[in-house]
Short mmCIF file of C-alpha atoms and ligand atoms in Angstrom, two decimals:
data_model
loop_
_atom_site.label_atom_id
_atom_site.label_comp_id
_atom_site.label_asym_id
_atom_site.label_seq_id
_atom_site.Cartn_x
_atom_site.Cartn_y
_atom_site.Cartn_z
CA UNK A 88 95.94 52.66 46.79
CA UNK A 89 97.14 56.09 46.57
CA UNK A 90 93.83 56.70 44.11
CA UNK A 91 91.49 54.71 45.95
CA UNK A 92 92.62 57.14 49.02
CA UNK A 93 92.10 60.53 46.29
CA UNK A 94 88.77 59.03 45.91
CA UNK A 95 87.88 58.37 49.16
CA UNK A 96 89.23 61.17 50.19
CA UNK A 97 87.85 63.61 47.17
CA UNK A 98 84.29 61.96 48.57
CA UNK A 99 84.49 63.07 51.86
CA UNK A 100 85.46 65.91 51.28
CA UNK A 101 82.81 66.82 48.63
CA UNK A 102 80.17 65.64 51.93
CA UNK A 103 81.01 68.16 54.30
CA UNK A 104 78.62 71.67 53.99
CA UNK A 105 79.70 75.42 53.02
CA UNK A 106 79.43 75.97 57.41
CA UNK A 107 81.66 73.23 57.93
CA UNK A 108 83.86 74.49 55.78
CA UNK A 109 83.27 77.81 56.93
CA UNK A 110 83.86 76.78 60.80
CA UNK A 111 86.98 74.11 60.29
CA UNK A 112 89.02 76.60 58.29
CA UNK A 113 88.49 79.65 60.67
CA UNK A 114 89.62 76.56 63.57
CA UNK A 115 92.75 75.97 61.46
CA UNK A 116 93.51 79.37 60.85
CA UNK A 117 93.40 79.40 64.81
CA UNK A 118 95.66 76.51 65.19
CA UNK A 119 98.59 78.16 62.85
CA UNK A 120 98.22 81.52 65.16
CA UNK A 121 98.63 79.03 67.95
CA UNK A 122 101.21 77.38 66.55
CA UNK A 123 103.24 79.31 64.21
CA UNK A 124 105.32 82.68 64.82
CA UNK A 125 104.56 84.57 61.93
CA UNK A 126 105.06 87.91 62.45
CA UNK A 127 109.97 86.86 61.86
CA UNK A 128 108.48 85.96 58.14
CA UNK A 129 108.07 88.32 55.19
CA UNK A 130 107.19 86.31 52.23
CA UNK A 131 104.16 83.11 53.19
CA UNK A 132 103.69 80.63 50.34
CA UNK A 133 99.42 79.88 50.01
CA UNK A 134 96.27 78.60 47.56
CA UNK A 135 93.72 79.31 46.31
CA UNK A 136 91.45 77.34 48.03
CA UNK A 137 89.58 74.64 44.80
CA UNK A 138 86.30 73.27 46.36
CA UNK A 139 86.15 72.24 49.81
CA UNK A 140 90.18 72.87 50.68
CA UNK A 141 90.70 74.58 54.06
CA UNK A 142 90.12 78.24 53.32
CA UNK A 143 92.61 80.83 54.08
CA UNK A 144 91.99 83.57 52.60
CA UNK A 145 91.10 85.66 56.18
CA UNK A 146 94.65 84.98 57.43
CA UNK A 147 95.90 85.46 53.51
CA UNK A 148 93.79 88.96 54.33
CA UNK A 149 95.19 89.54 57.17
CA UNK A 150 98.61 89.17 56.95
CA UNK A 151 98.44 91.33 53.40
CA UNK A 152 97.44 94.11 55.99
CA UNK A 153 100.83 93.48 58.13
CA UNK A 154 102.42 94.79 54.68
CA UNK A 155 103.77 90.58 54.49
CA UNK A 156 103.85 89.48 50.81
CA UNK A 157 102.03 86.68 49.93
CA UNK A 158 102.46 84.09 46.85
CA UNK A 159 100.67 81.55 45.43
CA UNK A 160 101.30 78.91 42.86
CA UNK A 161 100.44 79.28 39.52
CA UNK A 162 100.73 76.16 36.96
CA UNK A 163 102.99 76.62 33.98
CA UNK A 164 102.75 72.86 31.88
CA UNK A 165 101.65 69.92 33.10
CA UNK A 166 104.65 68.87 35.05
CA UNK A 167 106.31 72.62 36.88
CA UNK A 168 105.10 75.56 39.24
CA UNK A 169 105.73 78.48 40.63
CA UNK A 170 104.48 81.65 42.74
CA UNK A 171 103.49 84.21 42.63
CA UNK A 172 102.97 87.73 44.46
CA UNK A 173 99.15 89.11 44.83
CA UNK A 174 98.17 92.66 45.66
CA UNK A 175 94.79 91.45 47.53
CA UNK A 176 92.90 87.96 47.68
CA UNK A 177 91.00 88.79 44.42
CA UNK A 178 94.61 89.93 42.14
CA UNK A 179 93.66 86.64 40.50
CA UNK A 180 92.13 84.93 37.52
CA UNK A 181 91.05 81.35 37.05
CA UNK A 182 93.37 79.22 35.29
CA UNK A 183 94.45 75.89 34.99
CA UNK A 184 91.68 72.94 36.39
CA UNK A 185 89.49 75.76 37.22
CA UNK A 186 92.05 77.31 40.07
CA UNK A 187 92.62 81.23 40.68
CA UNK A 188 95.97 81.98 39.85
CA UNK A 189 97.48 84.99 40.41
CA UNK A 190 97.99 87.83 37.62
CA UNK A 191 101.94 88.79 38.40
CA UNK A 192 103.94 87.10 36.43
CA UNK A 193 106.83 88.31 38.63
CA UNK A 194 107.91 84.79 39.52
CA UNK A 195 108.76 84.41 43.39
CA UNK A 196 112.34 83.12 44.03
CA UNK A 197 111.49 79.93 45.06
CA UNK A 198 113.92 80.17 49.04
CA UNK A 199 112.95 83.77 49.18
CA UNK A 200 109.14 82.01 50.17
CA UNK A 201 110.30 81.94 53.62
CA UNK A 202 106.95 79.12 54.68
CA UNK A 203 104.84 78.15 52.13
CA UNK A 204 101.38 76.05 53.17
CA UNK A 205 100.26 73.25 51.57
CA UNK A 206 96.61 72.00 50.49
CA UNK A 207 95.96 67.87 50.03
CA UNK A 208 93.54 65.48 50.25
CA UNK A 209 94.95 62.90 52.60
CA UNK A 210 98.04 64.12 54.86
CA UNK A 211 100.02 60.85 57.14
CA UNK A 212 101.23 61.52 60.98
CA UNK A 213 104.05 60.94 59.24
CA UNK A 214 104.17 63.28 57.35
CA UNK A 215 103.29 62.55 53.80
CA UNK A 216 100.80 64.52 51.01
CA UNK A 217 98.77 62.64 49.00
CA UNK A 218 97.96 65.16 46.79
CA UNK A 219 95.54 65.46 43.08
CA UNK A 220 98.41 63.06 41.77
CA UNK A 221 100.26 65.27 39.25
CA UNK A 222 103.05 65.37 41.38
CA UNK A 223 103.30 69.18 41.56
CA UNK A 224 104.82 69.73 44.76
CA UNK A 225 106.83 67.45 44.86
CA UNK A 226 108.85 68.26 42.30
CA UNK A 227 108.10 72.32 43.02
CA UNK A 228 109.65 71.21 47.06
CA UNK A 229 112.55 68.53 46.19
CA UNK A 230 114.97 72.26 46.33
CA UNK A 231 112.53 74.48 48.78
CA UNK A 232 114.63 74.54 52.16
CA UNK A 233 112.68 76.47 53.70
CA UNK A 234 108.97 76.15 55.45
CA UNK A 235 106.39 73.36 54.40
CA UNK A 236 102.97 73.31 56.94
CA UNK A 237 100.82 70.85 55.57
CA UNK A 238 97.01 71.76 55.63
CA UNK A 239 94.15 69.33 56.58
CA UNK A 240 90.75 68.80 58.78
CA UNK A 241 91.43 65.85 61.49
CA UNK A 242 89.85 64.10 58.83
CA UNK A 243 92.36 64.08 56.26
CA UNK A 244 95.18 63.42 58.64
CA UNK A 245 95.28 59.76 58.76
CA UNK A 246 98.04 57.06 59.53
CA UNK A 247 99.08 55.55 56.42
CA UNK A 248 100.25 56.94 53.55
CA UNK A 249 101.87 54.82 50.68
CA UNK A 250 104.79 57.14 49.95
CA UNK A 251 107.75 56.79 46.75
CA UNK A 252 111.22 58.05 47.41
CA UNK A 253 110.05 61.15 45.56
CA UNK A 254 107.58 62.56 47.57
CA UNK A 255 107.97 65.45 49.91
CA UNK A 256 107.35 64.97 52.96
CA UNK A 257 105.67 67.83 55.08
CA UNK A 258 107.94 69.08 58.24
CA UNK A 259 104.22 68.81 59.87
CA UNK A 260 100.77 69.33 59.43
CA UNK A 261 98.03 71.33 61.43
CA UNK A 262 94.26 69.89 61.31
CA UNK A 263 91.48 71.75 63.78
CA UNK A 264 92.17 69.53 66.22
CA UNK A 265 95.07 69.96 67.68
CA UNK A 266 94.89 66.95 69.88
CA UNK A 267 94.23 64.64 66.98
CA UNK A 268 97.28 61.77 67.61
CA UNK A 269 98.48 59.04 65.40
CA UNK A 270 96.34 55.82 66.02
CA UNK A 271 96.61 52.21 64.30
P1 ADP B 367 100.90 64.12 44.28
O1 ADP B 367 101.86 63.97 45.19
O2 ADP B 367 99.88 64.92 43.93
O3 ADP B 367 99.94 63.20 45.33
P2 ADP B 367 101.26 61.52 43.11
O4 ADP B 367 102.81 61.25 44.38
O5 ADP B 367 101.07 60.26 43.11
O6 ADP B 367 100.79 62.26 43.19
O7 ADP B 367 102.98 62.08 42.37
C1 ADP B 367 102.56 61.99 40.87
C2 ADP B 367 103.48 61.84 39.72
O8 ADP B 367 104.26 62.87 39.94
C3 ADP B 367 104.30 60.74 39.64
O9 ADP B 367 103.98 59.80 37.93
C4 ADP B 367 105.48 60.81 39.92
O10 ADP B 367 106.30 60.19 39.09
C5 ADP B 367 105.90 62.06 39.79
N1 ADP B 367 106.92 63.45 40.07
C6 ADP B 367 106.80 63.36 41.63
N2 ADP B 367 107.95 64.15 41.82
C7 ADP B 367 108.34 63.74 41.15
C8 ADP B 367 109.95 64.13 40.08
N3 ADP B 367 110.86 64.31 41.57
N4 ADP B 367 111.08 64.80 39.40
C9 ADP B 367 109.33 64.04 38.67
N5 ADP B 367 109.13 63.24 38.48
C10 ADP B 367 107.68 63.46 39.90
MG1 MG B 368 103.36 62.47 45.73
#
């Protein structure tokens, strides 16, 4: 069931045009700013967009200009990852799975990250996440106690995702459409 949903979600996202990705990403950034007071936070976990994932880089740039610390994940092995600071959007290189990874190797202690924005293939109205299927975020987030925000387009926000005991729910989900509500 998870595997079927992954394929479907990835196929739908692949069909998006670049303009749509950019337009919806801008709207999602607007919603983030509207729904969260970012200023009290100092350390922000982000990700580098892969394929047509929501592109939060304009927000990352703004926060860097405000002297906030931006950290992004680097995968160590088959199971683990950590977050490392970047000084600019280009302070990265191509790593595992073609994902852009941080150049810096000073690992940010997990619970010093005030808030993490997390990409996914689907998120549920119960705040569960469907990722690529490797479980990196589930393992990372199990002893992370700050804010976890799922980021997706509204077509990726759905009613039900099968979940297991090890799946870690988000605190909430942000899409471009704030009135997008649970349905059955
Ligand atoms: P995703 O979260 O990327 O959608 P899954 O939830 O299907 O992927 O998890 C993928 C794999 O990660 C599963 O086989 C699961 O056993 C493993 N996994 C997830 N969390 C943990 C954990 N806390 N400890 C060990 N293995 C885990
Ligand atoms: Mg999971």
